[in-house]
Structure formats: C-alpha cells, structure tokens
CSV table of N, CA and C in Angstrom, one decimal:
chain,number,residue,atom,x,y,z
A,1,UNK,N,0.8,-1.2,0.0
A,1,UNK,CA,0.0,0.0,0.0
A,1,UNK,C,0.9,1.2,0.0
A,2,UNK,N,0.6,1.8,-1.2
A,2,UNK,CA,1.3,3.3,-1.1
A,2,UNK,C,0.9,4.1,0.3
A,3,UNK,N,2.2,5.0,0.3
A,3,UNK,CA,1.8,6.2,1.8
A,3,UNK,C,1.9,7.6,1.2
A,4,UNK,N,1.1,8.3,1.5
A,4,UNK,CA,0.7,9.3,1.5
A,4,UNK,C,1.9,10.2,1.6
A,5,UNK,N,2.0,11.6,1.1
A,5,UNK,CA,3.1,13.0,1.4
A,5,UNK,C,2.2,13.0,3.0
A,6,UNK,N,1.3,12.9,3.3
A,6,UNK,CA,0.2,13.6,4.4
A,6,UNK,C,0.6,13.0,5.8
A,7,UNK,N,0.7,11.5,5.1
A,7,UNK,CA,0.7,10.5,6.4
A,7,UNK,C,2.3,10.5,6.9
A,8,UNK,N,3.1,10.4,6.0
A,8,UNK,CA,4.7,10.8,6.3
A,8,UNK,C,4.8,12.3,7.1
A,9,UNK,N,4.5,13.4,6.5
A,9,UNK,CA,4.8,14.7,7.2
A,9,UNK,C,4.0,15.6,7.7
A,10,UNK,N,2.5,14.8,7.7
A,10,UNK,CA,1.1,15.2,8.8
A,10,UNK,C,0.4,16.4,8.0
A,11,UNK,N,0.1,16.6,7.9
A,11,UNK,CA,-1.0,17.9,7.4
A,11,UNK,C,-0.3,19.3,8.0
A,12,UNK,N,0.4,20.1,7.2
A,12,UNK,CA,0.9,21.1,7.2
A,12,UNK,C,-0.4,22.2,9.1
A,13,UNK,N,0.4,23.1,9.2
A,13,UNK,CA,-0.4,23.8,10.4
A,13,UNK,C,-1.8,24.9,9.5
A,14,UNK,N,-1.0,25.5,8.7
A,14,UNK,CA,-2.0,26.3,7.9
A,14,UNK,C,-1.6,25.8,6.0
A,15,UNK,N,-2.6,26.0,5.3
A,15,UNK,CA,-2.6,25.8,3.9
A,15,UNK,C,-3.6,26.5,2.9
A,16,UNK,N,-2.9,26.6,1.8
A,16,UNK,CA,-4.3,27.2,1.3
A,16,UNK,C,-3.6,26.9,-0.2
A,17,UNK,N,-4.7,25.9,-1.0
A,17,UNK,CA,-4.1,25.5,-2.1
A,17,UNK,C,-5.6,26.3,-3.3
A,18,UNK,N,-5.0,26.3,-4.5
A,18,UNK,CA,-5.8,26.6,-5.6
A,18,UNK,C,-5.9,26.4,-6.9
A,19,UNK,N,-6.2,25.8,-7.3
A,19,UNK,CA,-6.9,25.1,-8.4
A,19,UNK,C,-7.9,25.8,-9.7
A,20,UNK,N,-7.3,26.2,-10.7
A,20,UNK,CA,-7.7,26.2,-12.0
A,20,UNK,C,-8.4,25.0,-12.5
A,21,UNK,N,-9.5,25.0,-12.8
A,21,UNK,CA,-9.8,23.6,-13.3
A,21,UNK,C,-11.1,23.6,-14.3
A,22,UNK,N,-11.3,22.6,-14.8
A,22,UNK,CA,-12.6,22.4,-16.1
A,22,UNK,C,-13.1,23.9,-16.7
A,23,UNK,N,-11.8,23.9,-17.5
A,23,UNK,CA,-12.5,25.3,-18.2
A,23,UNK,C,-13.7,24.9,-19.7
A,24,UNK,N,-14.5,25.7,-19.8
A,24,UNK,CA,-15.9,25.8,-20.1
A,24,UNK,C,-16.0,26.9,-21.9
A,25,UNK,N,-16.0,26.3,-22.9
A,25,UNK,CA,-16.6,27.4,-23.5
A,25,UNK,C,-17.7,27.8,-23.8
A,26,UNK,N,-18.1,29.0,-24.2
A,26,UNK,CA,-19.6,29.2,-24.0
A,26,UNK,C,-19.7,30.5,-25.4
A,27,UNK,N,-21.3,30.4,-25.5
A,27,UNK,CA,-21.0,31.3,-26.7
A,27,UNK,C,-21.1,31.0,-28.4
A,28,UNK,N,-21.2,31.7,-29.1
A,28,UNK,CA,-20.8,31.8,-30.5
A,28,UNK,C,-20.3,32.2,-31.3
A,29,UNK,N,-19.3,32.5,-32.7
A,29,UNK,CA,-18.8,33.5,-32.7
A,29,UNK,C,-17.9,34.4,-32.1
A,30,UNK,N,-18.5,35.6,-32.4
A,30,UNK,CA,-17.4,37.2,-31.9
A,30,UNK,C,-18.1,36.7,-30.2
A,31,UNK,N,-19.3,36.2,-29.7
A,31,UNK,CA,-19.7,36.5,-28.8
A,31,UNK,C,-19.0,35.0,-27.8
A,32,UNK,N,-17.9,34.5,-28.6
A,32,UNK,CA,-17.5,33.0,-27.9
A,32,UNK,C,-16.4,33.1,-26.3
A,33,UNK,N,-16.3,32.8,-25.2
A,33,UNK,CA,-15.4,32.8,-24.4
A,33,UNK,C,-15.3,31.6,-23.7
A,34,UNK,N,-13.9,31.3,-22.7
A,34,UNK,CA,-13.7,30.4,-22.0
A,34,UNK,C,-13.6,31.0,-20.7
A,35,UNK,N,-14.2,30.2,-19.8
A,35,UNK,CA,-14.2,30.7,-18.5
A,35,UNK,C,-13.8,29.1,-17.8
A,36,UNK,N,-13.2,29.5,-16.3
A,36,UNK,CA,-12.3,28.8,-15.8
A,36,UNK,C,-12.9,28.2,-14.3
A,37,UNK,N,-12.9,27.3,-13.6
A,37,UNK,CA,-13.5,27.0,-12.2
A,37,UNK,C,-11.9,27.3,-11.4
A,38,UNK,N,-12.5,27.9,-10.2
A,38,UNK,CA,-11.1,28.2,-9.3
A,38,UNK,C,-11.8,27.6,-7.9
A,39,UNK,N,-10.8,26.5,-7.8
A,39,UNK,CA,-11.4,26.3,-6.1
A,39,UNK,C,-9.8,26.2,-5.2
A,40,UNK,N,-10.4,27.3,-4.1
A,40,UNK,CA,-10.1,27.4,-3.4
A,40,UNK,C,-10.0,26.3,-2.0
A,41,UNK,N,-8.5,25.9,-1.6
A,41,UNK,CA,-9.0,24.9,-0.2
A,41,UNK,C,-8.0,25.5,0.7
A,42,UNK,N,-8.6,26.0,1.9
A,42,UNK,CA,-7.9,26.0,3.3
A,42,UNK,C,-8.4,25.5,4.5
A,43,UNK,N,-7.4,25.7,5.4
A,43,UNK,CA,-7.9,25.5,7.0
A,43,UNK,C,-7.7,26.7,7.9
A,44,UNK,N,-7.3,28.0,6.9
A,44,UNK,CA,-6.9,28.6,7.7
A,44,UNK,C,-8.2,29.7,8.8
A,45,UNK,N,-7.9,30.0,9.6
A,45,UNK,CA,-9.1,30.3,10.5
A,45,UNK,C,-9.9,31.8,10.0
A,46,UNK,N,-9.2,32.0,8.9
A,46,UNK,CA,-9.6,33.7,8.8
A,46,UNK,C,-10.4,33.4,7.6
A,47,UNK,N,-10.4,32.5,7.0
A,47,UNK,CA,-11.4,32.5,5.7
A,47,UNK,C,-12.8,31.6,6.4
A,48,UNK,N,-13.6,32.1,6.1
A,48,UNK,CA,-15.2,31.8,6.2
A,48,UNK,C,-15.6,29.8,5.9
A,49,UNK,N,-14.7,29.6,4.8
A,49,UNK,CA,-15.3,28.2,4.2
A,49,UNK,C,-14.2,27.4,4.3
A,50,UNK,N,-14.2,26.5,4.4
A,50,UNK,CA,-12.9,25.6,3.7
A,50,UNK,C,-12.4,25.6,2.6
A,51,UNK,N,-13.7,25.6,1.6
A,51,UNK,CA,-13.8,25.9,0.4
A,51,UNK,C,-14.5,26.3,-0.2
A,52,UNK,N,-14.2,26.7,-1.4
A,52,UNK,CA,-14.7,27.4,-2.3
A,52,UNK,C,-14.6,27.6,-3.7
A,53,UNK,N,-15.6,27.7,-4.5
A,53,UNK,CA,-15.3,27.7,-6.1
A,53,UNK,C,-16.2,28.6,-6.5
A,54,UNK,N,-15.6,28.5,-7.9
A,54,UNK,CA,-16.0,30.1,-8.4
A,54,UNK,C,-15.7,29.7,-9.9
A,55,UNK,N,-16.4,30.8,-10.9
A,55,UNK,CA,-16.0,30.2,-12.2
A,55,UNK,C,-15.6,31.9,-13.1
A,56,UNK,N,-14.7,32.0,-13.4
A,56,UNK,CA,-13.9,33.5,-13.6
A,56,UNK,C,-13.4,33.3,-15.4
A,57,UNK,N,-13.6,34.3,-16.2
A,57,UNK,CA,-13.2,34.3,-17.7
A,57,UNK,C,-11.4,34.9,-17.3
A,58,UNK,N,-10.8,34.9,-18.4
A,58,UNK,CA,-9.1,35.9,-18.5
A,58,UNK,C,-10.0,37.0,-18.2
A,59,UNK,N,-10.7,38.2,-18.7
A,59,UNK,CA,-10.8,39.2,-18.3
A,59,UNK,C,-11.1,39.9,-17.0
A,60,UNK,N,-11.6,38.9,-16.0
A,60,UNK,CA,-11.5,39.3,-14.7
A,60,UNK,C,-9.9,38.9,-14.0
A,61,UNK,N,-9.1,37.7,-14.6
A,61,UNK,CA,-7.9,37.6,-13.8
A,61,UNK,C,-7.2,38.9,-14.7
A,62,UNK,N,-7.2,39.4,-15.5
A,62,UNK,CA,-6.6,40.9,-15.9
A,62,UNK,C,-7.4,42.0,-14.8
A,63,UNK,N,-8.6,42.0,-14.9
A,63,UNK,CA,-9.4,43.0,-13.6
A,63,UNK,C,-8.4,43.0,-12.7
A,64,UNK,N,-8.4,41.6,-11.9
A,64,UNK,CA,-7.3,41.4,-10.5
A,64,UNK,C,-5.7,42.0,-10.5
A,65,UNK,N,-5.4,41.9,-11.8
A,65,UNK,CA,-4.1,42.2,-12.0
A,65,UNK,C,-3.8,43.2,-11.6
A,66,UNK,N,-4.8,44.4,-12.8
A,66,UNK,CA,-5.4,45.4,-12.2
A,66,UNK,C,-5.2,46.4,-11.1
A,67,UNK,N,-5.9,45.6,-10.6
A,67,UNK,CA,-6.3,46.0,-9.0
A,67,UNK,C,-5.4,46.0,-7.9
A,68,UNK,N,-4.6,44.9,-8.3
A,68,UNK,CA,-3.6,44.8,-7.2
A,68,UNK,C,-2.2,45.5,-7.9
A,69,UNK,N,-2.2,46.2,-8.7
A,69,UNK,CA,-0.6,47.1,-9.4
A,69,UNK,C,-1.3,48.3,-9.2
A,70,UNK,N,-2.6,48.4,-8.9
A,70,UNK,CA,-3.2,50.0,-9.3
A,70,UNK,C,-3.3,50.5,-7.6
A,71,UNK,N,-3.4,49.7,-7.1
A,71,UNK,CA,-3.6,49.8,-5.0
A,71,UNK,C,-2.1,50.2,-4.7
A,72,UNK,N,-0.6,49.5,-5.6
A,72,UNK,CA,0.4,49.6,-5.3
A,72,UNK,C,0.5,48.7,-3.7
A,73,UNK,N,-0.4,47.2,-3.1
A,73,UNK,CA,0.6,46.3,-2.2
A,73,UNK,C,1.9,46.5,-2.7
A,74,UNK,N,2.0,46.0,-1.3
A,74,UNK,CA,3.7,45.5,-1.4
A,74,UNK,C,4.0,44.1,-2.0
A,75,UNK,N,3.9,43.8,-3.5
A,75,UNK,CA,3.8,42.4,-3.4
A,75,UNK,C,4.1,42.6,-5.4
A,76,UNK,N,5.0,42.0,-5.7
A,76,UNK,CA,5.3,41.8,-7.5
A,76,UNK,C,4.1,41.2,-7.3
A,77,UNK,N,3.8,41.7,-8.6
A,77,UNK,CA,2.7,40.8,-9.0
A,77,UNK,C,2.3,40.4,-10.5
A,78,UNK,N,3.0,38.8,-10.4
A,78,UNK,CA,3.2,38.4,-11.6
A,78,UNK,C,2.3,38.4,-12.9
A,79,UNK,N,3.3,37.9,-14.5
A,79,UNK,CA,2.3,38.3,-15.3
A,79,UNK,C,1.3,37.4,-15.6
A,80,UNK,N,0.6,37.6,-16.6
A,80,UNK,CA,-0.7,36.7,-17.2
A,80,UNK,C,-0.3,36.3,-18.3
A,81,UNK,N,-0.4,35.4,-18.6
A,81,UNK,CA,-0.5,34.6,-19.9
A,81,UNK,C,-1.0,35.6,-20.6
A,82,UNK,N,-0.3,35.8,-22.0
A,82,UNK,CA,-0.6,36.7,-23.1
A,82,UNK,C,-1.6,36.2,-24.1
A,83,UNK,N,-2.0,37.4,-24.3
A,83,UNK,CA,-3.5,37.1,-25.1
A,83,UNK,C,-3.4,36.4,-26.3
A,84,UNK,N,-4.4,35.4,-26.5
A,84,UNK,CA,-4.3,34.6,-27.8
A,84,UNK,C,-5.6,35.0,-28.7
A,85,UNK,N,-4.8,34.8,-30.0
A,85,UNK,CA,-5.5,35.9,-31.1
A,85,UNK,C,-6.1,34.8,-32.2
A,86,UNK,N,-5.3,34.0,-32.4
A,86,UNK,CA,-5.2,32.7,-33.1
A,86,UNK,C,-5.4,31.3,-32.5
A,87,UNK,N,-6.3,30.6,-32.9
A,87,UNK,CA,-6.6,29.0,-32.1
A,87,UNK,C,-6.9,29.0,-30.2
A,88,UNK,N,-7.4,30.2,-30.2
A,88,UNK,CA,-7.8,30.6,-29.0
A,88,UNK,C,-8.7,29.6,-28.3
A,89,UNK,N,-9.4,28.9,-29.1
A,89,UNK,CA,-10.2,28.2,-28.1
A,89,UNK,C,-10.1,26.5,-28.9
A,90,UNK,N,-8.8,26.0,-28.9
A,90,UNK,CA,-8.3,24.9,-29.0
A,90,UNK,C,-8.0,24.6,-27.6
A,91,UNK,N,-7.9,23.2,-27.4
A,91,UNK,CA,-7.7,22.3,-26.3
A,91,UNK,C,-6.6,22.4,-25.7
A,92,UNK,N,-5.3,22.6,-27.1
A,92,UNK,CA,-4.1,23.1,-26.6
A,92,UNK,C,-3.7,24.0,-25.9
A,93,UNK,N,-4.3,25.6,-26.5
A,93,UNK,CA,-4.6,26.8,-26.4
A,93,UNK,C,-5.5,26.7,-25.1
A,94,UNK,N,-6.4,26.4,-24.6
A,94,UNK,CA,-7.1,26.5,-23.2
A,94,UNK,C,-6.4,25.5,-22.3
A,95,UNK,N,-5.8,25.1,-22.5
A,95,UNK,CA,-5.1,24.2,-21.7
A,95,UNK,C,-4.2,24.9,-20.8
A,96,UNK,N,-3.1,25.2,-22.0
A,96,UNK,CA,-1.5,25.6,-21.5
A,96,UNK,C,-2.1,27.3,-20.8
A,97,UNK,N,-3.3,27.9,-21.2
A,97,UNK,CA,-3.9,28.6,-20.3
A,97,UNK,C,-4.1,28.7,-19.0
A,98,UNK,N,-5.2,27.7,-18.8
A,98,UNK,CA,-5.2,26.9,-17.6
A,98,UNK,C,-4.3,27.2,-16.8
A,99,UNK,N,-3.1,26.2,-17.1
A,99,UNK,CA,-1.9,25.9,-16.3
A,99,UNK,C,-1.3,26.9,-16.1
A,100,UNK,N,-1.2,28.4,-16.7
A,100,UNK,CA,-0.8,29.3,-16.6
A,100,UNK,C,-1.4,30.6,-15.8
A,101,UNK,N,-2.8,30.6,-15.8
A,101,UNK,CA,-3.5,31.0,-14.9
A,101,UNK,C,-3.0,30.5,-13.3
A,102,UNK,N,-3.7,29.1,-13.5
A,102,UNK,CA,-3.2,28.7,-12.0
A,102,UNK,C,-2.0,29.0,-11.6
A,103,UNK,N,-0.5,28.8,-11.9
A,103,UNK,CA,0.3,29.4,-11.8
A,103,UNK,C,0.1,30.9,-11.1
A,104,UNK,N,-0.6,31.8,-12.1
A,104,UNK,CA,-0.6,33.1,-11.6
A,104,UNK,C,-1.3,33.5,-10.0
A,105,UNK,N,-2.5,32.6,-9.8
A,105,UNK,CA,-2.9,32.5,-8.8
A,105,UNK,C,-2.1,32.3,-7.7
A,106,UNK,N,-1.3,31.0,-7.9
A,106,UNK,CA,-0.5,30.4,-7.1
A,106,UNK,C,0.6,31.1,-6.4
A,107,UNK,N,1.4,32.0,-7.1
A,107,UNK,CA,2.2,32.9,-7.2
A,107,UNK,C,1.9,34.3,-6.2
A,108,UNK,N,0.5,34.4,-6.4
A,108,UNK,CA,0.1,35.4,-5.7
A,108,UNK,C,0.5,35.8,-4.3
C-alpha cells in the first residue's frame, strides 16, 4: 500500500491550495469565451469556508491584476498569460492557459 506525502509529514499547520480547473466554453462567434473554475482549499481560520469555487473568464484575472498594481501592495505581482488571437479556443490553447493561470494565482 502506497503512503501518503500527508501521512509521512502530517497535514501542514495552515494551507491554502488553488486550483484552476474544467474550463468551459460558451458562446458563438465574436460572442465566444472560455471561463475557468477556481477552487479554493484552506484550513486557515480567517477564511469563512474551507472551500470554495467560483467560475472566472481571463478578463476578470486581468481585472485582478489590475487591481492589485493600481492599489500599489507590497507584493510583485506576476504576469498573465498573453493574449491569444489565433486558435484561442483549441484544447491546446485553453489548456496551457489553464496551467498558466493557475500558476498566476498560485504565485500570488
């Protein structure tokens, strides 16, 4: 029986992991978009849920970007996956999105 990272070094004190996942296109045409599920998991005592999900397009993770260079935190705040113009809503193309989103979240 395989062992766990969890059962070897116990469940970390606080965590907070996040997840890009089953992105969605919707739409037709000029009016076509992909939107992304973001779930959120902690234990930490200041957040309300354990978890949480949410379903967010690129144009709101640019909003956030936004938001958090325009407040000036103390905190780089990395870039976004650059905009695709061509084969935008291929498997490949929403994929290696995906993965690059999450990243950006993760980073945060």
């Amino acid at each position: 029986q395989e062992t766990t990272i969890e059962e070897v070094k116990g469940i970390p004190d606080s965590f907070l992991e996040i997840e890009v996942r089953a992105p969605q296109t919707h739409g037709t045409g000029f009016g076509m978009y992909t939107d992304y599920e973001i779930v959120c998991r902690t234990n930490m005592p200041m957040f309300n849920f354990k978890q949480s999900t949410v379903r967010r397009r690129y144009s709101k993770f640019e909003s956030l970007k936004f938001k958090l260079e325009e407040n000036d935190y103390e905190i780089k705040v990395p870039n976004l996956p650059g905009k695709v113009f061509t084969s935008r809503f291929s498997d490949k193309v929403i994929e290696e999105r995906r993965q690059k989103l999450e990243r950006f979240l993760q980073i945060l």
